Amino acid sequence: MIVGTAGHIDHGKTTLVRALTGVETDRLAEEKARGISIELGYAYQPTGDGGVLGFVDVPGHERFIHTMLAGAAGVDFALLVVAADDGVMPQTREHLAILDLLGITQGAVALAKADRVDGARIEEVADELRELLAGTALASSPVFPVSAASGQGIDALRDHLHAEAQAMQRADEAGGFRLAVDRSFSLKGAGTVVTGTVFAGRVAVGDEVMVTPVGKTVRLRGLHVMNQPAQEGRTGQRCALNLAGVAKDDIARGDWIVSPRLHAPTARFDVRLNLSPAAPGPLAHWAPVHLHLGAAHVMARVALLEGDKLAPGESMLAQLVCDKPIGALNGDRFILRDAEARHTLGGGRVLDPDAPARKRKTPLRLAELAALETPGVAQRLTHLLDLGGVNLNTCGAHWNRTDLAGQLPADAVRIQAGQEDWAFSAAHWASLGEKLVADLAGFHERFPDEQGPETARARRMFFPKLAAPVFAARVDALYRQGSLQRSGAWLHLPTHTVELSREDEALWQRIRPWLAESPLDPPWMRDLAKRTGRDEATMRRLLQKLARQGKLYPVVRDLFYLPEAVAQLAAIVQDLEHASGETRAAEFRDRSGLSRKRAIQVLEFFDRVGYTRRVREAHRLRNADMFGRMEHAA
């Protein structure tokens, strides 16, 4: 169990930790000279069951609230320290408010310096504390009068902390590893060491992890858990990680050490924001604030999503826009302080760490955020599926879960396309198919002389927000059902046909053999016009009409290929993909016999219609079936 101290300056937090553990947590010369804590201090003590009790001692001065917040992140148990002679003071109240906003539900109160006052004063301050705690998550916390000087109550408090540690339910260790860095330093002979609290998962010596938000991959060279050498660290423990491949100055307080799949830095995320009843006034839309999340401290703006102002004691959905990226996942707690860092304003939970910059207040978006507030994973998924598709890869990373597929409703439709794993409710999946058929019917009505839209164009027209692999899967399902047909890259309903005029048909039958004479290097439009004795405008109109019907492909302006020629070139791309995982222009040129310029033009055409996608200097296969299920018309 990790115990975090809290309380006003000079109320005896550090002295109490020393009395409980025998460890002096003030290590800086300035701290010893001034007699106040400036930085976070740490102490550890074995428990009777073989475990270790960890203490994080925080500064009490109002100027060091940001340091207190870094230390409070991830603690299991709050030890609120109040001097019996002074009683409740400003930082007593502010620290308590922070603990409540962080959702810390277990704790105790140490009524310190009890040897300096009489029994009546102790009862008076104890009553004041019970009143202060009422209405917070720590309302039922016991009060222990203690004195580090005389030893009064120290054993009783220590015994209570050990009992609480033994009774504490161990945190769920599912999900990837996350450690919030609160200190980074270098040790001679060891290299870079970072310390922090493990928020989730496990890590073992030899593992590769990432530094977020910088995105640097490092290896865990060595590990100390609760101040003891170890081979493995897990959720709820304080760990010191000896990292290989990074300098101490490359990692700072506020960074995260995470499993690679959890590296997703964000500067914009949606939250449930609770404004403290003690906030000095309403919070306005786009107000500047200090944001504290984990051990991070950055400046941010608050975009309110359900109004222009948030009153003290009230709650609202909001978006936080940071001045630089940080690490954040669904469920993370955060604290906001005002622009001058004088008052704690409120806090809440992260809902979506990858929030949209536009349309953030639409009814659909607010419904999605309401669904993300649902506590149970299975229920949350069900609500989200009712609103649209769920990317299980993205949600799995945002929620730090690896078991989302097993939490889906029994009738959910799961679509796995390449690296993407999507899920839809049966009703929503069916509605997507119905909409696509209806949209194609509307297209045919507006453009009766066209075969239909290209697949990529159809997605842009009808489902611009639907992921390309999901749209391809929906098209495939309708194709197998016979609800739509493909003619090369064009989609159309089975009942839709396009007829050429008698004159156009005769001209088409005349030029088709010429296109087939050299299918990979067909004649240009102007050459066809000259050979037939027609003007270029007439020939261009015919070729474009044939392209709209799926009988030709406009690979380059005024250069049209027969479907079988495109299929031949597409097969070369598939061969190169299978051989080396990508297609590059030089290899494609050599295999096809085309000039370099024409090879690039063909590859750009494949990118344009969605058969491939450009990845830097290469092209990766996207829709292998696009030219493999063609229905040709001669």
Short mmCIF file of N, CA, C and O in Angstrom, two decimals, residues 288-380:
data_model
loop_
_atom_site.label_atom_id
_atom_site.label_comp_id
_atom_site.label_asym_id
_atom_site.label_seq_id
_atom_site.Cartn_x
_atom_site.Cartn_y
_atom_site.Cartn_z
N PRO A 288 -8.12 29.72 -19.15
CA PRO A 288 -6.80 29.10 -18.99
C PRO A 288 -6.67 28.49 -17.60
O PRO A 288 -7.15 29.06 -16.61
N VAL A 289 -6.04 27.33 -17.52
CA VAL A 289 -5.90 26.63 -16.24
C VAL A 289 -4.56 25.92 -16.19
O VAL A 289 -3.91 25.68 -17.21
N HIS A 290 -4.15 25.58 -14.97
CA HIS A 290 -3.05 24.64 -14.75
C HIS A 290 -3.68 23.25 -14.66
O HIS A 290 -4.58 23.02 -13.85
N LEU A 291 -3.18 22.33 -15.48
CA LEU A 291 -3.69 20.96 -15.50
C LEU A 291 -2.66 20.03 -14.85
O LEU A 291 -1.48 20.06 -15.22
N HIS A 292 -3.13 19.20 -13.92
CA HIS A 292 -2.29 18.19 -13.28
C HIS A 292 -2.92 16.82 -13.55
O HIS A 292 -4.08 16.58 -13.17
N LEU A 293 -2.17 15.94 -14.21
CA LEU A 293 -2.65 14.59 -14.50
C LEU A 293 -1.49 13.64 -14.32
O LEU A 293 -0.42 13.84 -14.92
N GLY A 294 -1.68 12.59 -13.50
CA GLY A 294 -0.53 11.78 -13.12
C GLY A 294 0.46 12.67 -12.41
O GLY A 294 0.09 13.41 -11.48
N ALA A 295 1.69 12.67 -12.85
CA ALA A 295 2.69 13.59 -12.29
C ALA A 295 2.93 14.78 -13.19
O ALA A 295 3.81 15.60 -12.93
N ALA A 296 2.14 14.90 -14.28
CA ALA A 296 2.34 15.96 -15.26
C ALA A 296 1.69 17.26 -14.81
O ALA A 296 0.66 17.25 -14.13
N HIS A 297 2.28 18.36 -15.23
CA HIS A 297 1.76 19.70 -14.95
C HIS A 297 1.96 20.54 -16.20
O HIS A 297 3.09 20.84 -16.59
N VAL A 298 0.84 20.90 -16.89
CA VAL A 298 0.90 21.70 -18.11
C VAL A 298 -0.19 22.76 -18.06
O VAL A 298 -1.14 22.67 -17.28
N MET A 299 -0.06 23.74 -18.92
CA MET A 299 -1.12 24.73 -19.09
C MET A 299 -2.14 24.20 -20.10
O MET A 299 -1.78 23.47 -21.03
N ALA A 300 -3.40 24.59 -19.90
CA ALA A 300 -4.45 24.11 -20.79
C ALA A 300 -5.59 25.12 -20.84
O ALA A 300 -5.65 26.06 -20.03
N ARG A 301 -6.47 24.93 -21.80
CA ARG A 301 -7.72 25.69 -21.91
C ARG A 301 -8.89 24.72 -21.71
O ARG A 301 -8.82 23.56 -22.10
N VAL A 302 -9.96 25.25 -21.12
CA VAL A 302 -11.15 24.44 -20.87
C VAL A 302 -12.24 24.83 -21.86
O VAL A 302 -12.72 25.96 -21.84
N ALA A 303 -12.61 23.91 -22.73
CA ALA A 303 -13.73 24.11 -23.65
C ALA A 303 -14.95 23.41 -23.05
O ALA A 303 -15.02 22.18 -23.02
N LEU A 304 -15.89 24.19 -22.54
CA LEU A 304 -17.11 23.62 -21.96
C LEU A 304 -18.03 23.13 -23.08
O LEU A 304 -18.22 23.83 -24.07
N LEU A 305 -18.60 21.94 -22.92
CA LEU A 305 -19.38 21.33 -24.00
C LEU A 305 -20.88 21.42 -23.78
O LEU A 305 -21.65 21.09 -24.70
N GLU A 306 -21.32 21.86 -22.61
CA GLU A 306 -22.76 21.89 -22.33
C GLU A 306 -23.22 23.24 -21.80
O GLU A 306 -24.26 23.34 -21.16
N GLY A 307 -22.47 24.28 -22.08
CA GLY A 307 -22.83 25.62 -21.62
C GLY A 307 -21.64 26.54 -21.70
O GLY A 307 -20.53 26.14 -22.10
N ASP A 308 -21.85 27.80 -21.34
CA ASP A 308 -20.78 28.79 -21.40
C ASP A 308 -20.07 28.98 -20.08
O ASP A 308 -18.97 29.53 -20.02
N LYS A 309 -20.71 28.56 -18.97
CA LYS A 309 -20.11 28.71 -17.65
C LYS A 309 -20.46 27.49 -16.80
O LYS A 309 -21.52 26.89 -16.93
N LEU A 310 -19.53 27.17 -15.89
CA LEU A 310 -19.72 26.07 -14.94
C LEU A 310 -19.64 26.65 -13.54
O LEU A 310 -18.63 27.24 -13.16
N ALA A 311 -20.72 26.49 -12.77
CA ALA A 311 -20.79 27.08 -11.44
C ALA A 311 -20.12 26.18 -10.41
O ALA A 311 -20.05 24.96 -10.58
N PRO A 312 -19.61 26.76 -9.31
CA PRO A 312 -19.02 25.94 -8.24
C PRO A 312 -20.00 24.88 -7.75
O PRO A 312 -21.19 25.14 -7.58
N GLY A 313 -19.47 23.67 -7.55
CA GLY A 313 -20.28 22.56 -7.09
C GLY A 313 -21.01 21.82 -8.19
O GLY A 313 -21.66 20.80 -7.93
N GLU A 314 -20.91 22.29 -9.46
CA GLU A 314 -21.61 21.64 -10.56
C GLU A 314 -20.64 20.87 -11.44
O GLU A 314 -19.43 20.99 -11.31
N SER A 315 -21.23 20.09 -12.37
CA SER A 315 -20.45 19.19 -13.22
C SER A 315 -20.85 19.39 -14.67
O SER A 315 -21.99 19.74 -14.97
N MET A 316 -19.93 19.15 -15.58
CA MET A 316 -20.21 19.33 -17.01
C MET A 316 -19.19 18.53 -17.83
O MET A 316 -18.05 18.34 -17.41
N LEU A 317 -19.62 18.10 -19.02
CA LEU A 317 -18.68 17.54 -19.99
C LEU A 317 -17.84 18.69 -20.55
O LEU A 317 -18.35 19.79 -20.79
N ALA A 318 -16.56 18.43 -20.74
CA ALA A 318 -15.65 19.48 -21.21
C ALA A 318 -14.53 18.86 -22.03
O ALA A 318 -14.32 17.64 -22.01
N GLN A 319 -13.82 19.72 -22.74
CA GLN A 319 -12.63 19.30 -23.47
C GLN A 319 -11.46 20.12 -22.97
O GLN A 319 -11.55 21.34 -22.85
N LEU A 320 -10.36 19.45 -22.66
CA LEU A 320 -9.14 20.12 -22.23
C LEU A 320 -8.16 20.16 -23.39
O LEU A 320 -7.86 19.12 -23.99
N VAL A 321 -7.69 21.37 -23.72
CA VAL A 321 -6.76 21.55 -24.83
C VAL A 321 -5.44 22.04 -24.24
O VAL A 321 -5.34 23.17 -23.75
N CYS A 322 -4.43 21.19 -24.25
CA CYS A 322 -3.15 21.46 -23.58
C CYS A 322 -2.20 22.23 -24.49
O CYS A 322 -2.29 22.16 -25.72
N ASP A 323 -1.24 22.90 -23.88
CA ASP A 323 -0.25 23.62 -24.68
C ASP A 323 0.86 22.70 -25.17
O ASP A 323 1.68 23.10 -26.00
N LYS A 324 0.89 21.45 -24.70
CA LYS A 324 1.82 20.46 -25.22
C LYS A 324 1.27 19.08 -24.89
O LYS A 324 0.49 18.91 -23.95
N PRO A 325 1.67 18.04 -25.64
CA PRO A 325 1.11 16.70 -25.42
C PRO A 325 1.52 16.11 -24.08
O PRO A 325 2.60 16.39 -23.55
N ILE A 326 0.63 15.28 -23.53
CA ILE A 326 0.90 14.51 -22.33
C ILE A 326 0.35 13.10 -22.54
O ILE A 326 -0.29 12.82 -23.55
N GLY A 327 0.58 12.22 -21.59
CA GLY A 327 -0.02 10.90 -21.63
C GLY A 327 -1.31 10.90 -20.83
O GLY A 327 -1.35 11.40 -19.71
N ALA A 328 -2.38 10.35 -21.41
CA ALA A 328 -3.67 10.29 -20.72
C ALA A 328 -4.48 9.16 -21.31
O ALA A 328 -4.50 8.95 -22.53
N LEU A 329 -5.18 8.43 -20.44
CA LEU A 329 -6.07 7.35 -20.87
C LEU A 329 -7.42 7.50 -20.19
O LEU A 329 -7.55 8.20 -19.18
N ASN A 330 -8.40 6.81 -20.74
CA ASN A 330 -9.74 6.81 -20.16
C ASN A 330 -9.67 6.41 -18.69
O ASN A 330 -9.03 5.43 -18.32
N GLY A 331 -10.35 7.18 -17.84
CA GLY A 331 -10.40 6.88 -16.41
C GLY A 331 -9.37 7.61 -15.58
O GLY A 331 -9.48 7.63 -14.35
N ASP A 332 -8.36 8.21 -16.22
CA ASP A 332 -7.35 8.95 -15.46
C ASP A 332 -7.99 10.13 -14.74
O ASP A 332 -8.83 10.85 -15.29
N ARG A 333 -7.55 10.36 -13.50
CA ARG A 333 -8.03 11.51 -12.72
C ARG A 333 -7.12 12.71 -12.99
O ARG A 333 -5.92 12.56 -13.23
N PHE A 334 -7.71 13.90 -12.92
CA PHE A 334 -6.93 15.12 -13.12
C PHE A 334 -7.43 16.21 -12.17
O PHE A 334 -8.54 16.13 -11.61
N ILE A 335 -6.59 17.22 -11.98
CA ILE A 335 -6.91 18.38 -11.14
C ILE A 335 -6.67 19.64 -11.97
O ILE A 335 -5.68 19.73 -12.72
N LEU A 336 -7.55 20.63 -11.81
CA LEU A 336 -7.37 21.94 -12.44
C LEU A 336 -7.17 23.00 -11.37
O LEU A 336 -7.89 23.02 -10.36
N ARG A 337 -6.21 23.89 -11.60
CA ARG A 337 -6.02 25.06 -10.76
C ARG A 337 -6.11 26.31 -11.65
O ARG A 337 -5.95 26.22 -12.87
N ASP A 338 -6.36 27.45 -11.05
CA ASP A 338 -6.56 28.65 -11.84
C ASP A 338 -5.26 29.11 -12.51
O ASP A 338 -4.18 28.57 -12.25
N ALA A 339 -5.40 30.10 -13.40
CA ALA A 339 -4.25 30.54 -14.22
C ALA A 339 -3.10 31.05 -13.38
O ALA A 339 -1.93 30.96 -13.78
N GLU A 340 -3.39 31.61 -12.20
CA GLU A 340 -2.34 32.12 -11.32
C GLU A 340 -1.82 31.05 -10.36
O GLU A 340 -0.95 31.32 -9.53
N ALA A 341 -2.38 29.83 -10.45
CA ALA A 341 -1.99 28.71 -9.58
C ALA A 341 -2.18 29.06 -8.11
O ALA A 341 -1.38 28.67 -7.25
N ARG A 342 -3.28 29.76 -7.81
CA ARG A 342 -3.56 30.12 -6.42
C ARG A 342 -4.71 29.30 -5.83
O ARG A 342 -4.80 29.17 -4.61
N HIS A 343 -5.59 28.78 -6.68
CA HIS A 343 -6.76 28.07 -6.18
C HIS A 343 -6.95 26.76 -6.94
O HIS A 343 -6.76 26.70 -8.16
N THR A 344 -7.34 25.72 -6.21
CA THR A 344 -7.75 24.48 -6.85
C THR A 344 -9.20 24.64 -7.29
O THR A 344 -10.09 24.91 -6.47
N LEU A 345 -9.44 24.51 -8.60
CA LEU A 345 -10.76 24.76 -9.16
C LEU A 345 -11.64 23.51 -9.16
O LEU A 345 -12.84 23.59 -8.89
N GLY A 346 -11.06 22.39 -9.51
CA GLY A 346 -11.86 21.17 -9.61
C GLY A 346 -11.04 20.06 -10.21
O GLY A 346 -9.81 20.12 -10.26
N GLY A 347 -11.73 19.07 -10.70
CA GLY A 347 -11.06 17.92 -11.29
C GLY A 347 -12.07 16.99 -11.92
O GLY A 347 -13.25 17.34 -12.07
N GLY A 348 -11.62 15.81 -12.27
CA GLY A 348 -12.55 14.86 -12.88
C GLY A 348 -11.82 13.69 -13.49
O GLY A 348 -10.69 13.38 -13.11
N ARG A 349 -12.49 13.06 -14.46
CA ARG A 349 -11.95 11.88 -15.13
C ARG A 349 -11.84 12.11 -16.63
O ARG A 349 -12.68 12.77 -17.23
N VAL A 350 -10.83 11.51 -17.23
CA VAL A 350 -10.67 11.51 -18.68
C VAL A 350 -11.66 10.51 -19.28
O VAL A 350 -11.78 9.38 -18.80
N LEU A 351 -12.39 10.93 -20.31
CA LEU A 351 -13.32 10.03 -21.01
C LEU A 351 -12.73 9.56 -22.34
O LEU A 351 -12.63 8.37 -22.59
N ASP A 352 -12.36 10.50 -23.20
CA ASP A 352 -11.80 10.15 -24.50
C ASP A 352 -10.47 10.88 -24.67
O ASP A 352 -10.44 12.10 -24.81
N PRO A 353 -9.35 10.15 -24.67
CA PRO A 353 -8.04 10.83 -24.80
C PRO A 353 -7.73 11.31 -26.20
O PRO A 353 -6.71 11.97 -26.40
N ASP A 354 -8.58 11.00 -27.17
CA ASP A 354 -8.33 11.42 -28.55
C ASP A 354 -9.56 12.18 -29.05
O ASP A 354 -10.28 11.71 -29.92
N ALA A 355 -9.79 13.35 -28.50
CA ALA A 355 -11.02 14.09 -28.75
C ALA A 355 -10.95 14.86 -30.07
O ALA A 355 -9.88 15.30 -30.48
N PRO A 356 -12.09 15.05 -30.72
CA PRO A 356 -12.11 15.81 -31.98
C PRO A 356 -12.01 17.30 -31.73
O PRO A 356 -12.51 17.82 -30.72
N ALA A 357 -11.39 18.01 -32.67
CA ALA A 357 -11.29 19.46 -32.55
C ALA A 357 -12.54 20.16 -33.06
O ALA A 357 -12.84 21.28 -32.66
N ARG A 358 -13.29 19.47 -33.92
CA ARG A 358 -14.51 20.04 -34.49
C ARG A 358 -15.71 19.16 -34.14
O ARG A 358 -15.56 17.99 -33.86
N LYS A 359 -16.89 19.77 -34.20
CA LYS A 359 -18.15 19.07 -33.92
C LYS A 359 -18.11 18.36 -32.57
O LYS A 359 -18.58 17.24 -32.42
N ARG A 360 -17.51 19.04 -31.59
CA ARG A 360 -17.35 18.42 -30.28
C ARG A 360 -18.59 18.57 -29.40
O ARG A 360 -18.63 18.00 -28.30
N LYS A 361 -19.59 19.36 -29.88
CA LYS A 361 -20.80 19.57 -29.08
C LYS A 361 -22.04 18.98 -29.73
O LYS A 361 -23.15 19.22 -29.26
N THR A 362 -21.90 18.22 -30.81
CA THR A 362 -23.08 17.67 -31.48
C THR A 362 -23.79 16.67 -30.57
O THR A 362 -23.17 16.06 -29.69
N PRO A 363 -25.10 16.46 -30.79
CA PRO A 363 -25.82 15.47 -29.97
C PRO A 363 -25.18 14.09 -30.01
O PRO A 363 -25.11 13.40 -28.98
N LEU A 364 -24.69 13.67 -31.18
CA LEU A 364 -24.06 12.35 -31.28
C LEU A 364 -22.79 12.31 -30.44
O LEU A 364 -22.55 11.34 -29.71
N ARG A 365 -21.99 13.37 -30.50
CA ARG A 365 -20.74 13.38 -29.73
C ARG A 365 -21.02 13.37 -28.24
O ARG A 365 -20.36 12.64 -27.47
N LEU A 366 -22.00 14.14 -27.78
CA LEU A 366 -22.34 14.16 -26.36
C LEU A 366 -22.88 12.80 -25.92
O LEU A 366 -22.62 12.36 -24.79
N ALA A 367 -23.61 12.12 -26.82
CA ALA A 367 -24.10 10.78 -26.50
C ALA A 367 -22.95 9.79 -26.38
O ALA A 367 -22.95 8.91 -25.51
N GLU A 368 -21.92 9.95 -27.24
CA GLU A 368 -20.74 9.08 -27.14
C GLU A 368 -20.02 9.29 -25.81
O GLU A 368 -19.59 8.32 -25.17
N LEU A 369 -19.91 10.54 -25.39
CA LEU A 369 -19.23 10.81 -24.12
C LEU A 369 -20.05 10.27 -22.95
O LEU A 369 -19.48 9.76 -21.98
N ALA A 370 -21.37 10.37 -23.04
CA ALA A 370 -22.22 9.78 -21.99
C ALA A 370 -22.02 8.28 -21.94
O ALA A 370 -21.96 7.68 -20.84
N ALA A 371 -21.88 7.64 -23.10
CA ALA A 371 -21.63 6.20 -23.13
C ALA A 371 -20.28 5.87 -22.51
O ALA A 371 -20.13 4.85 -21.82
N LEU A 372 -19.29 6.73 -22.74
CA LEU A 372 -17.95 6.49 -22.19
C LEU A 372 -17.92 6.62 -20.67
O LEU A 372 -16.98 6.16 -20.02
N GLU A 373 -18.94 7.24 -20.08
CA GLU A 373 -19.01 7.35 -18.63
C GLU A 373 -19.60 6.10 -17.98
O GLU A 373 -19.55 5.96 -16.76
N THR A 374 -20.15 5.19 -18.78
CA THR A 374 -20.72 3.97 -18.23
C THR A 374 -19.64 3.16 -17.53
O THR A 374 -18.60 2.87 -18.11
N PRO A 375 -19.85 2.77 -16.26
CA PRO A 375 -18.78 2.12 -15.49
C PRO A 375 -18.32 0.77 -16.05
O PRO A 375 -17.13 0.54 -16.21
N GLY A 376 -19.24 -0.14 -16.34
CA GLY A 376 -18.85 -1.48 -16.78
C GLY A 376 -18.40 -1.49 -18.23
O GLY A 376 -19.01 -0.84 -19.10
N VAL A 377 -17.34 -2.26 -18.54
CA VAL A 377 -16.81 -2.31 -19.90
C VAL A 377 -17.84 -2.87 -20.87
O VAL A 377 -18.07 -2.33 -21.96
N ALA A 378 -18.50 -3.97 -20.50
CA ALA A 378 -19.49 -4.58 -21.40
C ALA A 378 -20.65 -3.62 -21.66
O ALA A 378 -21.08 -3.47 -22.81
N GLN A 379 -21.13 -2.96 -20.61
CA GLN A 379 -22.24 -2.02 -20.80
C GLN A 379 -21.80 -0.81 -21.62
O GLN A 379 -22.54 -0.29 -22.46
N ARG A 380 -20.57 -0.36 -21.40
CA ARG A 380 -20.04 0.78 -22.16
C ARG A 380 -19.98 0.43 -23.65
O ARG A 380 -20.37 1.24 -24.51
#
